[in-house]
Structure formats: structure tokens, C-alpha cells
Amino acid sequence: MPADPRREPVAVFISGTGSNMAALLYASRMEPCPYEIALVASNNPAAPGLALAAAEGVPTFALSHRGLTRHEHDAAMGKAAERHGARWIALAGYMRVLGSAFVDAWAGRILNIHPSLLPLYKGLDTHARALAAGDREAGCSVHLVTAELDDGEVIAQARVAVLPGDTADSLARRVLIAEHQLYPRALARFVGTARAEGC
Ligand code: GRF
């Protein structure tokens, strides 16, 4: 169970590196922060972010989605979050679409970070698409998760200039820095406001 009753417990779902998870975790260790990371969970048992979380003393849970239905996998992830007392779920590079039963069960309590200025470029390859369109700016969005991919209400955005000579990789690296700054602030504000309102 979460150690600090003054903070809102968050389960972070990842599939890979987990740099956004790390940004959320390190921000949660600064005072004051209204949330704490109760669990890091992944559909990829080899996700480097799991090892990082474990090394930081954060409980982890891993369950491959292979051989399971979407519903079975979602349900197991949700049960793990509940076992660790999570009230919120932060998706951070979680490369799975959550089914509607899961989204309904956690309605209004799941956030995601997406590397584009939504509603532009839902889905994958956001930076290549921004460059192909000749956009002058790119960025990232924190949004509520619904059953539609990258479609829920946007609660925060950060903008990044597209520079001459940018490639999808160079742009992704700059946007990722903005993600690390934006997500902890947005999550803290969102759960802090909900807590103050007694939700
Ligand atoms: C981030 O760019 C995030 O916006 C996207 O996937 C990437 C995950 O990176 N959904 P990391 O695992 O947080 O380092």
C-alpha cells in the first residue's frame, strides 16, 4: 500500500525505456508533490523502465500480453494497480490500447502523454508526420484517456520549435525533454485539484 496517505497513489504503465516514468517518479520525491508512484507495471517484462523502478525501490508488475485477450490483460493490470492502492493511472509510453471495460472502470482517472500537439497526429510516427507537413512547431500533450486512441480531453501541452535540419529523431529528443517537464506538472496539478475537490 502507498506509504504516504497525504499523497494520491498513481500506477504508471510503461512498455519500454520509461524516461517519462522516471520523470514522474523523481518529481514525486520533491516536496510538495500531491502524488506518489505506488506501482510501475508493464506488458513487456523486459522493459528497461521496470528495472529502473525496481532499483528505485518502487513496486513493479510485469505481464506479457501475449496469449491473453485484451480484456484479460487489462484486467490483470488493473488488479495489480488496485492491489497497490492506486487511485490513478498514468500511461507513459504504454504501447497498448486499453479496452473500453478498463477505461470505463477507471473513467477520468487515466492520463497519457502523447508526443504531438493533439488533436494533431494521433497514433504513431508523430514527429515524421509533423516534419512532412512542414509544421513550424511540434510538442506534446497530456490528456485523459478514453476508449478512442489519443482522443480524450487535453489537460496540458508544451510547444517545441521545429528547427532547420530537424529529423524525426532530433525532434523526438527535444520533445521528450519537454515531456519530462510537462507530465509531472500536469499530473500533480490534475490529481492535486481532484484531491482538493474531494473527488
Ligand atoms: C514518449 O515519447 C511518449 O510520449 C510516447 O512514447 C515515448 C515513451 O518514452 N507515448 P519513455 O518510455 O517514457 O522514455
mmCIF file with all atom_site columns, C-alpha atoms and ligand atoms in Angstrom:
data_model
loop_
_atom_site.group_PDB
_atom_site.id
_atom_site.type_symbol
_atom_site.label_atom_id
_atom_site.label_alt_id
_atom_site.label_comp_id
_atom_site.label_asym_id
_atom_site.label_entity_id
_atom_site.label_seq_id
_atom_site.pdbx_PDB_ins_code
_atom_site.Cartn_x
_atom_site.Cartn_y
_atom_site.Cartn_z
_atom_site.occupancy
_atom_site.B_iso_or_equiv
_atom_site.pdbx_formal_charge
_atom_site.auth_seq_id
_atom_site.auth_comp_id
_atom_site.auth_asym_id
_atom_site.auth_atom_id
_atom_site.pdbx_PDB_model_num
ATOM   1   C CA . MET A 1 1   ? 0.000   0.000   0.000   1.00 0.00 ? 1   MET A CA 1
ATOM   2   C CA . PRO A 1 2   ? 1.128   3.585   -0.563  1.00 0.00 ? 2   PRO A CA 1
ATOM   3   C CA . ALA A 1 3   ? 3.375   4.875   2.163   1.00 0.00 ? 3   ALA A CA 1
ATOM   4   C CA . ASP A 1 4   ? 2.051   8.407   2.433   1.00 0.00 ? 4   ASP A CA 1
ATOM   5   C CA . PRO A 1 5   ? -1.691  8.954   2.977   1.00 0.00 ? 5   PRO A CA 1
ATOM   6   C CA . ARG A 1 6   ? -1.301  12.638  2.107   1.00 0.00 ? 6   ARG A CA 1
ATOM   7   C CA . ARG A 1 7   ? -0.427  11.773  -1.472  1.00 0.00 ? 7   ARG A CA 1
ATOM   8   C CA . GLU A 1 8   ? -2.528  10.352  -4.299  1.00 0.00 ? 8   GLU A CA 1
ATOM   9   C CA . PRO A 1 9   ? -1.248  6.905   -5.323  1.00 0.00 ? 9   PRO A CA 1
ATOM   10  C CA . VAL A 1 10  ? -0.535  6.517   -9.045  1.00 0.00 ? 10  VAL A CA 1
ATOM   11  C CA . ALA A 1 11  ? 0.218   3.367   -11.046 1.00 0.00 ? 11  ALA A CA 1
ATOM   12  C CA . VAL A 1 12  ? 2.411   4.091   -14.070 1.00 0.00 ? 12  VAL A CA 1
ATOM   13  C CA . PHE A 1 13  ? 2.029   1.785   -17.086 1.00 0.00 ? 13  PHE A CA 1
ATOM   14  C CA . ILE A 1 14  ? 5.052   1.535   -19.389 1.00 0.00 ? 14  ILE A CA 1
ATOM   15  C CA . SER A 1 15  ? 6.250   -0.623  -22.276 1.00 0.00 ? 15  SER A CA 1
ATOM   16  C CA . GLY A 1 16  ? 9.839   0.486   -22.787 1.00 0.00 ? 16  GLY A CA 1
ATOM   17  C CA . THR A 1 17  ? 12.510  2.896   -21.612 1.00 0.00 ? 17  THR A CA 1
ATOM   18  C CA . GLY A 1 18  ? 10.402  4.578   -19.001 1.00 0.00 ? 18  GLY A CA 1
ATOM   19  C CA . SER A 1 19  ? 12.026  8.003   -19.124 1.00 0.00 ? 19  SER A CA 1
ATOM   20  C CA . ASN A 1 20  ? 8.647   9.669   -18.551 1.00 0.00 ? 20  ASN A CA 1
ATOM   21  C CA . MET A 1 21  ? 8.001   7.278   -15.673 1.00 0.00 ? 21  MET A CA 1
ATOM   22  C CA . ALA A 1 22  ? 11.374  8.303   -14.211 1.00 0.00 ? 22  ALA A CA 1
ATOM   23  C CA . ALA A 1 23  ? 10.467  11.985  -14.578 1.00 0.00 ? 23  ALA A CA 1
ATOM   24  C CA . LEU A 1 24  ? 7.180   11.333  -12.730 1.00 0.00 ? 24  LEU A CA 1
ATOM   25  C CA . LEU A 1 25  ? 8.983   9.353   -10.043 1.00 0.00 ? 25  LEU A CA 1
ATOM   26  C CA . TYR A 1 26  ? 11.753  11.862  -9.386  1.00 0.00 ? 26  TYR A CA 1
ATOM   27  C CA . ALA A 1 27  ? 9.268   14.756  -9.317  1.00 0.00 ? 27  ALA A CA 1
ATOM   28  C CA . SER A 1 28  ? 7.180   12.828  -6.779  1.00 0.00 ? 28  SER A CA 1
ATOM   29  C CA . ARG A 1 29  ? 10.153  12.809  -4.438  1.00 0.00 ? 29  ARG A CA 1
ATOM   30  C CA . MET A 1 30  ? 10.284  16.586  -4.348  1.00 0.00 ? 30  MET A CA 1
ATOM   31  C CA . GLU A 1 31  ? 8.275   18.368  -1.706  1.00 0.00 ? 31  GLU A CA 1
ATOM   32  C CA . PRO A 1 32  ? 5.494   19.218  -2.039  1.00 0.00 ? 32  PRO A CA 1
ATOM   33  C CA . CYS A 1 33  ? 4.038   16.769  -4.558  1.00 0.00 ? 33  CYS A CA 1
ATOM   34  C CA . PRO A 1 34  ? 0.424   15.596  -4.345  1.00 0.00 ? 34  PRO A CA 1
ATOM   35  C CA . TYR A 1 35  ? 1.078   12.175  -5.875  1.00 0.00 ? 35  TYR A CA 1
ATOM   36  C CA . GLU A 1 36  ? 3.343   9.198   -5.295  1.00 0.00 ? 36  GLU A CA 1
ATOM   37  C CA . ILE A 1 37  ? 4.173   6.274   -7.539  1.00 0.00 ? 37  ILE A CA 1
ATOM   38  C CA . ALA A 1 38  ? 2.564   3.189   -5.995  1.00 0.00 ? 38  ALA A CA 1
ATOM   39  C CA . LEU A 1 39  ? 3.413   0.792   -8.828  1.00 0.00 ? 39  LEU A CA 1
ATOM   40  C CA . VAL A 1 40  ? 5.144   0.618   -12.192 1.00 0.00 ? 40  VAL A CA 1
ATOM   41  C CA . ALA A 1 41  ? 3.504   -2.015  -14.398 1.00 0.00 ? 41  ALA A CA 1
ATOM   42  C CA . SER A 1 42  ? 4.326   -3.224  -17.886 1.00 0.00 ? 42  SER A CA 1
ATOM   43  C CA . ASN A 1 43  ? 3.111   -5.512  -20.638 1.00 0.00 ? 43  ASN A CA 1
ATOM   44  C CA . ASN A 1 44  ? 6.798   -6.012  -21.502 1.00 0.00 ? 44  ASN A CA 1
ATOM   45  C CA . PRO A 1 45  ? 8.712   -7.948  -18.835 1.00 0.00 ? 45  PRO A CA 1
ATOM   46  C CA . ALA A 1 46  ? 11.986  -6.760  -20.440 1.00 0.00 ? 46  ALA A CA 1
ATOM   47  C CA . ALA A 1 47  ? 11.089  -3.060  -20.320 1.00 0.00 ? 47  ALA A CA 1
ATOM   48  C CA . PRO A 1 48  ? 14.171  -1.184  -19.063 1.00 0.00 ? 48  PRO A CA 1
ATOM   49  C CA . GLY A 1 49  ? 11.892  1.098   -17.065 1.00 0.00 ? 49  GLY A CA 1
ATOM   50  C CA . LEU A 1 50  ? 10.886  -1.819  -14.833 1.00 0.00 ? 50  LEU A CA 1
ATOM   51  C CA . ALA A 1 51  ? 14.483  -2.361  -13.744 1.00 0.00 ? 51  ALA A CA 1
ATOM   52  C CA . LEU A 1 52  ? 14.890  1.350   -13.120 1.00 0.00 ? 52  LEU A CA 1
ATOM   53  C CA . ALA A 1 53  ? 11.755  1.455   -10.976 1.00 0.00 ? 53  ALA A CA 1
ATOM   54  C CA . ALA A 1 54  ? 12.838  -1.622  -9.011  1.00 0.00 ? 54  ALA A CA 1
ATOM   55  C CA . ALA A 1 55  ? 16.270  -0.095  -8.422  1.00 0.00 ? 55  ALA A CA 1
ATOM   56  C CA . GLU A 1 56  ? 14.497  2.970   -7.035  1.00 0.00 ? 56  GLU A CA 1
ATOM   57  C CA . GLY A 1 57  ? 12.523  0.796   -4.629  1.00 0.00 ? 57  GLY A CA 1
ATOM   58  C CA . VAL A 1 58  ? 9.198   1.123   -6.450  1.00 0.00 ? 58  VAL A CA 1
ATOM   59  C CA . PRO A 1 59  ? 6.971   -1.991  -6.655  1.00 0.00 ? 59  PRO A CA 1
ATOM   60  C CA . THR A 1 60  ? 6.768   -3.418  -10.161 1.00 0.00 ? 60  THR A CA 1
ATOM   61  C CA . PHE A 1 61  ? 4.446   -5.774  -12.012 1.00 0.00 ? 61  PHE A CA 1
ATOM   62  C CA . ALA A 1 62  ? 5.029   -7.319  -15.436 1.00 0.00 ? 62  ALA A CA 1
ATOM   63  C CA . LEU A 1 63  ? 2.686   -9.422  -17.512 1.00 0.00 ? 63  LEU A CA 1
ATOM   64  C CA . SER A 1 64  ? 3.175   -10.045 -21.212 1.00 0.00 ? 64  SER A CA 1
ATOM   65  C CA . HIS A 1 65  ? 0.028   -9.527  -23.249 1.00 0.00 ? 65  HIS A CA 1
ATOM   66  C CA . ARG A 1 66  ? 0.970   -12.459 -25.498 1.00 0.00 ? 66  ARG A CA 1
ATOM   67  C CA . GLY A 1 67  ? -1.574  -15.252 -25.370 1.00 0.00 ? 67  GLY A CA 1
ATOM   68  C CA . LEU A 1 68  ? -4.090  -13.153 -23.439 1.00 0.00 ? 68  LEU A CA 1
ATOM   69  C CA . THR A 1 69  ? -7.163  -11.355 -24.707 1.00 0.00 ? 69  THR A CA 1
ATOM   70  C CA . ARG A 1 70  ? -7.139  -7.580  -24.370 1.00 0.00 ? 70  ARG A CA 1
ATOM   71  C CA . HIS A 1 71  ? -9.737  -7.894  -21.641 1.00 0.00 ? 71  HIS A CA 1
ATOM   72  C CA . GLU A 1 72  ? -7.720  -10.482 -19.682 1.00 0.00 ? 72  GLU A CA 1
ATOM   73  C CA . HIS A 1 73  ? -4.545  -8.415  -19.895 1.00 0.00 ? 73  HIS A CA 1
ATOM   74  C CA . ASP A 1 74  ? -6.253  -5.135  -18.993 1.00 0.00 ? 74  ASP A CA 1
ATOM   75  C CA . ALA A 1 75  ? -7.981  -6.821  -16.042 1.00 0.00 ? 75  ALA A CA 1
ATOM   76  C CA . ALA A 1 76  ? -4.697  -8.206  -14.686 1.00 0.00 ? 76  ALA A CA 1
ATOM   77  C CA . MET A 1 77  ? -3.028  -4.800  -14.988 1.00 0.00 ? 77  MET A CA 1
ATOM   78  C CA . GLY A 1 78  ? -5.998  -3.157  -13.243 1.00 0.00 ? 78  GLY A CA 1
ATOM   79  C CA . LYS A 1 79  ? -5.945  -5.712  -10.420 1.00 0.00 ? 79  LYS A CA 1
ATOM   80  C CA . ALA A 1 80  ? -2.239  -5.090  -9.884  1.00 0.00 ? 80  ALA A CA 1
ATOM   81  C CA . ALA A 1 81  ? -2.916  -1.347  -9.699  1.00 0.00 ? 81  ALA A CA 1
ATOM   82  C CA . GLU A 1 82  ? -5.698  -1.937  -7.176  1.00 0.00 ? 82  GLU A CA 1
ATOM   83  C CA . ARG A 1 83  ? -3.551  -4.292  -5.076  1.00 0.00 ? 83  ARG A CA 1
ATOM   84  C CA . HIS A 1 84  ? -1.056  -1.471  -4.705  1.00 0.00 ? 84  HIS A CA 1
ATOM   85  C CA . GLY A 1 85  ? -3.751  1.002   -3.749  1.00 0.00 ? 85  GLY A CA 1
ATOM   86  C CA . ALA A 1 86  ? -3.548  3.105   -6.922  1.00 0.00 ? 86  ALA A CA 1
ATOM   87  C CA . ARG A 1 87  ? -6.308  5.651   -7.487  1.00 0.00 ? 87  ARG A CA 1
ATOM   88  C CA . TRP A 1 88  ? -4.867  6.979   -10.748 1.00 0.00 ? 88  TRP A CA 1
ATOM   89  C CA . ILE A 1 89  ? -3.143  5.506   -13.771 1.00 0.00 ? 89  ILE A CA 1
ATOM   90  C CA . ALA A 1 90  ? -0.509  7.387   -15.751 1.00 0.00 ? 90  ALA A CA 1
ATOM   91  C CA . LEU A 1 91  ? 0.328   5.869   -19.136 1.00 0.00 ? 91  LEU A CA 1
ATOM   92  C CA . ALA A 1 92  ? 3.926   6.644   -20.049 1.00 0.00 ? 92  ALA A CA 1
ATOM   93  C CA . GLY A 1 93  ? 4.969   5.030   -23.304 1.00 0.00 ? 93  GLY A CA 1
ATOM   94  C CA . TYR A 1 94  ? 2.426   2.234   -22.770 1.00 0.00 ? 94  TYR A CA 1
ATOM   95  C CA . MET A 1 95  ? 2.097   0.768   -26.257 1.00 0.00 ? 95  MET A CA 1
ATOM   96  C CA . ARG A 1 96  ? -1.237  -0.951  -25.722 1.00 0.00 ? 96  ARG A CA 1
ATOM   97  C CA . VAL A 1 97  ? -4.718  0.329   -26.396 1.00 0.00 ? 97  VAL A CA 1
ATOM   98  C CA . LEU A 1 98  ? -6.853  -0.147  -23.285 1.00 0.00 ? 98  LEU A CA 1
ATOM   99  C CA . GLY A 1 99  ? -10.261 -1.742  -23.805 1.00 0.00 ? 99  GLY A CA 1
ATOM   100 C CA . SER A 1 100 ? -13.481 0.091   -23.022 1.00 0.00 ? 100 SER A CA 1
ATOM   101 C CA . ALA A 1 101 ? -14.232 -2.021  -19.908 1.00 0.00 ? 101 ALA A CA 1
ATOM   102 C CA . PHE A 1 102 ? -10.940 -0.913  -18.352 1.00 0.00 ? 102 PHE A CA 1
ATOM   103 C CA . VAL A 1 103 ? -11.381 2.702   -19.427 1.00 0.00 ? 103 VAL A CA 1
ATOM   104 C CA . ASP A 1 104 ? -14.921 2.752   -18.003 1.00 0.00 ? 104 ASP A CA 1
ATOM   105 C CA . ALA A 1 105 ? -13.761 1.262   -14.696 1.00 0.00 ? 105 ALA A CA 1
ATOM   106 C CA . TRP A 1 106 ? -11.095 3.988   -14.339 1.00 0.00 ? 106 TRP A CA 1
ATOM   107 C CA . ALA A 1 107 ? -13.033 6.765   -16.084 1.00 0.00 ? 107 ALA A CA 1
ATOM   108 C CA . GLY A 1 108 ? -11.490 10.177  -15.510 1.00 0.00 ? 108 GLY A CA 1
ATOM   109 C CA . ARG A 1 109 ? -8.532  8.599   -13.689 1.00 0.00 ? 109 ARG A CA 1
ATOM   110 C CA . ILE A 1 110 ? -6.251  7.613   -16.570 1.00 0.00 ? 110 ILE A CA 1
ATOM   111 C CA . LEU A 1 111 ? -3.831  10.107  -18.105 1.00 0.00 ? 111 LEU A CA 1
ATOM   112 C CA . ASN A 1 112 ? -1.478  9.686   -21.047 1.00 0.00 ? 112 ASN A CA 1
ATOM   113 C CA . ILE A 1 113 ? 1.349   11.666  -22.584 1.00 0.00 ? 113 ILE A CA 1
ATOM   114 C CA . HIS A 1 114 ? 1.419   11.827  -26.364 1.00 0.00 ? 114 HIS A CA 1
ATOM   115 C CA . PRO A 1 115 ? 4.261   13.321  -28.426 1.00 0.00 ? 115 PRO A CA 1
ATOM   116 C CA . SER A 1 116 ? 2.253   15.740  -30.551 1.00 0.00 ? 116 SER A CA 1
ATOM   117 C CA . LEU A 1 117 ? 0.106   18.810  -30.208 1.00 0.00 ? 117 LEU A CA 1
ATOM   118 C CA . LEU A 1 118 ? -3.202  16.959  -30.116 1.00 0.00 ? 118 LEU A CA 1
ATOM   119 C CA . PRO A 1 119 ? -5.578  16.815  -31.890 1.00 0.00 ? 119 PRO A CA 1
ATOM   120 C CA . LEU A 1 120 ? -2.788  16.695  -34.490 1.00 0.00 ? 120 LEU A CA 1
ATOM   121 C CA . TYR A 1 121 ? -1.089  13.360  -35.182 1.00 0.00 ? 121 TYR A CA 1
ATOM   122 C CA . LYS A 1 122 ? -2.829  10.770  -33.059 1.00 0.00 ? 122 LYS A CA 1
ATOM   123 C CA . GLY A 1 123 ? -1.130  7.380   -33.165 1.00 0.00 ? 123 GLY A CA 1
ATOM   124 C CA . LEU A 1 124 ? 2.457   6.638   -34.176 1.00 0.00 ? 124 LEU A CA 1
ATOM   125 C CA . ASP A 1 125 ? 5.235   8.456   -36.090 1.00 0.00 ? 125 ASP A CA 1
ATOM   126 C CA . THR A 1 126 ? 4.125   11.847  -34.836 1.00 0.00 ? 126 THR A CA 1
ATOM   127 C CA . HIS A 1 127 ? 7.426   13.631  -35.458 1.00 0.00 ? 127 HIS A CA 1
ATOM   128 C CA . ALA A 1 128 ? 7.853   12.379  -39.022 1.00 0.00 ? 128 ALA A CA 1
ATOM   129 C CA . ARG A 1 129 ? 4.311   13.459  -39.761 1.00 0.00 ? 129 ARG A CA 1
ATOM   130 C CA . ALA A 1 130 ? 4.881   16.933  -38.276 1.00 0.00 ? 130 ALA A CA 1
ATOM   131 C CA . LEU A 1 131 ? 8.024   17.339  -40.409 1.00 0.00 ? 131 LEU A CA 1
ATOM   132 C CA . ALA A 1 132 ? 6.291   16.062  -43.552 1.00 0.00 ? 132 ALA A CA 1
ATOM   133 C CA . ALA A 1 133 ? 3.526   18.602  -43.004 1.00 0.00 ? 133 ALA A CA 1
ATOM   134 C CA . GLY A 1 134 ? 6.089   21.418  -42.743 1.00 0.00 ? 134 GLY A CA 1
ATOM   135 C CA . ASP A 1 135 ? 4.969   22.364  -39.228 1.00 0.00 ? 135 ASP A CA 1
ATOM   136 C CA . ARG A 1 136 ? 6.947   25.140  -37.555 1.00 0.00 ? 136 ARG A CA 1
ATOM   137 C CA . GLU A 1 137 ? 6.265   23.776  -34.096 1.00 0.00 ? 137 GLU A CA 1
ATOM   138 C CA . ALA A 1 138 ? 5.747   20.400  -32.501 1.00 0.00 ? 138 ALA A CA 1
ATOM   139 C CA . GLY A 1 139 ? 5.177   19.389  -28.917 1.00 0.00 ? 139 GLY A CA 1
ATOM   140 C CA . CYS A 1 140 ? 3.460   17.066  -26.510 1.00 0.00 ? 140 CYS A CA 1
ATOM   141 C CA . SER A 1 141 ? 0.084   16.726  -24.837 1.00 0.00 ? 141 SER A CA 1
ATOM   142 C CA . VAL A 1 142 ? -1.157  15.232  -21.589 1.00 0.00 ? 142 VAL A CA 1
ATOM   143 C CA . HIS A 1 143 ? -4.715  14.036  -21.996 1.00 0.00 ? 143 HIS A CA 1
ATOM   144 C CA . LEU A 1 144 ? -7.409  11.999  -20.323 1.00 0.00 ? 144 LEU A CA 1
ATOM   145 C CA . VAL A 1 145 ? -7.722  8.523   -21.770 1.00 0.00 ? 145 VAL A CA 1
ATOM   146 C CA . THR A 1 146 ? -10.934 7.379   -23.414 1.00 0.00 ? 146 THR A CA 1
ATOM   147 C CA . ALA A 1 147 ? -11.664 4.266   -25.462 1.00 0.00 ? 147 ALA A CA 1
ATOM   148 C CA . GLU A 1 148 ? -10.655 6.197   -28.617 1.00 0.00 ? 148 GLU A CA 1
ATOM   149 C CA . LEU A 1 149 ? -6.914  6.360   -29.315 1.00 0.00 ? 149 LEU A CA 1
ATOM   150 C CA . ASP A 1 150 ? -5.290  9.654   -28.163 1.00 0.00 ? 150 ASP A CA 1
ATOM   151 C CA . ASP A 1 151 ? -8.707  11.275  -28.139 1.00 0.00 ? 151 ASP A CA 1
ATOM   152 C CA . GLY A 1 152 ? -9.588  12.349  -24.579 1.00 0.00 ? 152 GLY A CA 1
ATOM   153 C CA . GLU A 1 153 ? -9.629  15.876  -23.198 1.00 0.00 ? 153 GLU A CA 1
ATOM   154 C CA . VAL A 1 154 ? -6.246  17.597  -23.357 1.00 0.00 ? 154 VAL A CA 1
ATOM   155 C CA . ILE A 1 155 ? -5.238  18.938  -19.947 1.00 0.00 ? 155 ILE A CA 1
ATOM   156 C CA . ALA A 1 156 ? -1.773  20.337  -20.737 1.00 0.00 ? 156 ALA A CA 1
ATOM   157 C CA . GLN A 1 157 ? 0.516   20.950  -23.698 1.00 0.00 ? 157 GLN A CA 1
ATOM   158 C CA . ALA A 1 158 ? 4.093   22.081  -24.274 1.00 0.00 ? 158 ALA A CA 1
ATOM   159 C CA . ARG A 1 159 ? 5.369   23.504  -27.562 1.00 0.00 ? 159 ARG A CA 1
ATOM   160 C CA . VAL A 1 160 ? 8.765   22.975  -29.146 1.00 0.00 ? 160 VAL A CA 1
ATOM   161 C CA . ALA A 1 161 ? 10.116  24.818  -32.190 1.00 0.00 ? 161 ALA A CA 1
ATOM   162 C CA . VAL A 1 162 ? 10.909  22.775  -35.283 1.00 0.00 ? 162 VAL A CA 1
ATOM   163 C CA . LEU A 1 163 ? 14.470  23.768  -36.273 1.00 0.00 ? 163 LEU A CA 1
ATOM   164 C CA . PRO A 1 164 ? 16.016  23.807  -39.749 1.00 0.00 ? 164 PRO A CA 1
ATOM   165 C CA . GLY A 1 165 ? 17.574  20.410  -40.431 1.00 0.00 ? 165 GLY A CA 1
ATOM   166 C CA . ASP A 1 166 ? 15.482  18.615  -37.825 1.00 0.00 ? 166 ASP A CA 1
ATOM   167 C CA . THR A 1 167 ? 14.977  14.907  -38.358 1.00 0.00 ? 167 THR A CA 1
ATOM   168 C CA . ALA A 1 168 ? 12.276  12.852  -36.699 1.00 0.00 ? 168 ALA A CA 1
ATOM   169 C CA . ASP A 1 169 ? 14.921  11.684  -34.207 1.00 0.00 ? 169 ASP A CA 1
ATOM   170 C CA . SER A 1 170 ? 16.287  15.112  -33.339 1.00 0.00 ? 170 SER A CA 1
ATOM   171 C CA . LEU A 1 171 ? 12.773  16.466  -32.940 1.00 0.00 ? 171 LEU A CA 1
ATOM   172 C CA . ALA A 1 172 ? 11.763  13.468  -30.821 1.00 0.00 ? 172 ALA A CA 1
ATOM   173 C CA . ARG A 1 173 ? 14.719  14.063  -28.495 1.00 0.00 ? 173 ARG A CA 1
ATOM   174 C CA . ARG A 1 174 ? 13.745  17.717  -27.970 1.00 0.00 ? 174 ARG A CA 1
ATOM   175 C CA . VAL A 1 175 ? 10.069  16.919  -27.498 1.00 0.00 ? 175 VAL A CA 1
ATOM   176 C CA . LEU A 1 176 ? 10.991  14.204  -24.982 1.00 0.00 ? 176 LEU A CA 1
ATOM   177 C CA . ILE A 1 177 ? 12.729  16.812  -22.817 1.00 0.00 ? 177 ILE A CA 1
ATOM   178 C CA . ALA A 1 178 ? 9.525   18.846  -22.906 1.00 0.00 ? 178 ALA A CA 1
ATOM   179 C CA . GLU A 1 179 ? 7.550   15.705  -21.986 1.00 0.00 ? 179 GLU A CA 1
ATOM   180 C CA . HIS A 1 180 ? 9.692   15.190  -18.898 1.00 0.00 ? 180 HIS A CA 1
ATOM   181 C CA . GLN A 1 181 ? 8.917   18.717  -17.754 1.00 0.00 ? 181 GLN A CA 1
ATOM   182 C CA . LEU A 1 182 ? 5.238   18.719  -18.672 1.00 0.00 ? 182 LEU A CA 1
ATOM   183 C CA . TYR A 1 183 ? 3.990   15.356  -17.396 1.00 0.00 ? 183 TYR A CA 1
ATOM   184 C CA . PRO A 1 184 ? 4.932   15.683  -13.707 1.00 0.00 ? 184 PRO A CA 1
ATOM   185 C CA . ARG A 1 185 ? 3.484   19.196  -13.560 1.00 0.00 ? 185 ARG A CA 1
ATOM   186 C CA . ALA A 1 186 ? 0.256   18.178  -15.323 1.00 0.00 ? 186 ALA A CA 1
ATOM   187 C CA . LEU A 1 187 ? -0.227  15.056  -13.197 1.00 0.00 ? 187 LEU A CA 1
ATOM   188 C CA . ALA A 1 188 ? 0.456   16.961  -9.979  1.00 0.00 ? 188 ALA A CA 1
ATOM   189 C CA . ARG A 1 189 ? -1.999  19.684  -10.922 1.00 0.00 ? 189 ARG A CA 1
ATOM   190 C CA . PHE A 1 190 ? -4.672  17.222  -12.014 1.00 0.00 ? 190 PHE A CA 1
ATOM   191 C CA . VAL A 1 191 ? -4.617  14.910  -9.007  1.00 0.00 ? 191 VAL A CA 1
ATOM   192 C CA . GLY A 1 192 ? -3.967  17.800  -6.628  1.00 0.00 ? 192 GLY A CA 1
ATOM   193 C CA . THR A 1 193 ? -7.072  19.612  -7.876  1.00 0.00 ? 193 THR A CA 1
ATOM   194 C CA . ALA A 1 194 ? -9.154  16.437  -7.697  1.00 0.00 ? 194 ALA A CA 1
ATOM   195 C CA . ARG A 1 195 ? -7.993  15.831  -4.131  1.00 0.00 ? 195 ARG A CA 1
ATOM   196 C CA . ALA A 1 196 ? -8.781  19.404  -3.102  1.00 0.00 ? 196 ALA A CA 1
ATOM   197 C CA . GLU A 1 197 ? -12.267 18.994  -4.577  1.00 0.00 ? 197 GLU A CA 1
ATOM   198 C CA . GLY A 1 198 ? -12.737 15.731  -2.678  1.00 0.00 ? 198 GLY A CA 1
ATOM   199 C CA . CYS A 1 199 ? -13.127 13.584  -5.805  1.00 0.00 ? 199 CYS A CA 1
HETATM 200 C C1 . GRF B 2 .   ? 7.265   9.129   -25.293 1.00 0.00 ? 1   GRF B C1 1
HETATM 201 O O1 . GRF B 2 .   ? 7.624   9.942   -26.361 1.00 0.00 ? 1   GRF B O1 1
HETATM 202 C C2 . GRF B 2 .   ? 5.776   9.135   -25.093 1.00 0.00 ? 1   GRF B C2 1
HETATM 203 O O2 . GRF B 2 .   ? 5.193   10.372  -25.379 1.00 0.00 ? 1   GRF B O2 1
HETATM 204 C C3 . GRF B 2 .   ? 5.344   8.126   -26.114 1.00 0.00 ? 1   GRF B C3 1
HETATM 205 O O3 . GRF B 2 .   ? 6.296   7.099   -26.037 1.00 0.00 ? 1   GRF B O3 1
HETATM 206 C C4 . GRF B 2 .   ? 7.544   7.658   -25.577 1.00 0.00 ? 1   GRF B C4 1
HETATM 207 C C5 . GRF B 2 .   ? 7.900   6.876   -24.355 1.00 0.00 ? 1   GRF B C5 1
HETATM 208 O O4 . GRF B 2 .   ? 9.189   7.183   -23.911 1.00 0.00 ? 1   GRF B O4 1
HETATM 209 N N1 . GRF B 2 .   ? 3.981   7.705   -25.885 1.00 0.00 ? 1   GRF B N1 1
HETATM 210 P P1 . GRF B 2 .   ? 9.638   6.730   -22.448 1.00 0.00 ? 1   GRF B P1 1
HETATM 211 O O5 . GRF B 2 .   ? 9.411   5.217   -22.345 1.00 0.00 ? 1   GRF B O5 1
HETATM 212 O O6 . GRF B 2 .   ? 8.837   7.476   -21.445 1.00 0.00 ? 1   GRF B O6 1
HETATM 213 O O7 . GRF B 2 .   ? 11.100  7.051   -22.403 1.00 0.00 ? 1   GRF B O7 1
#
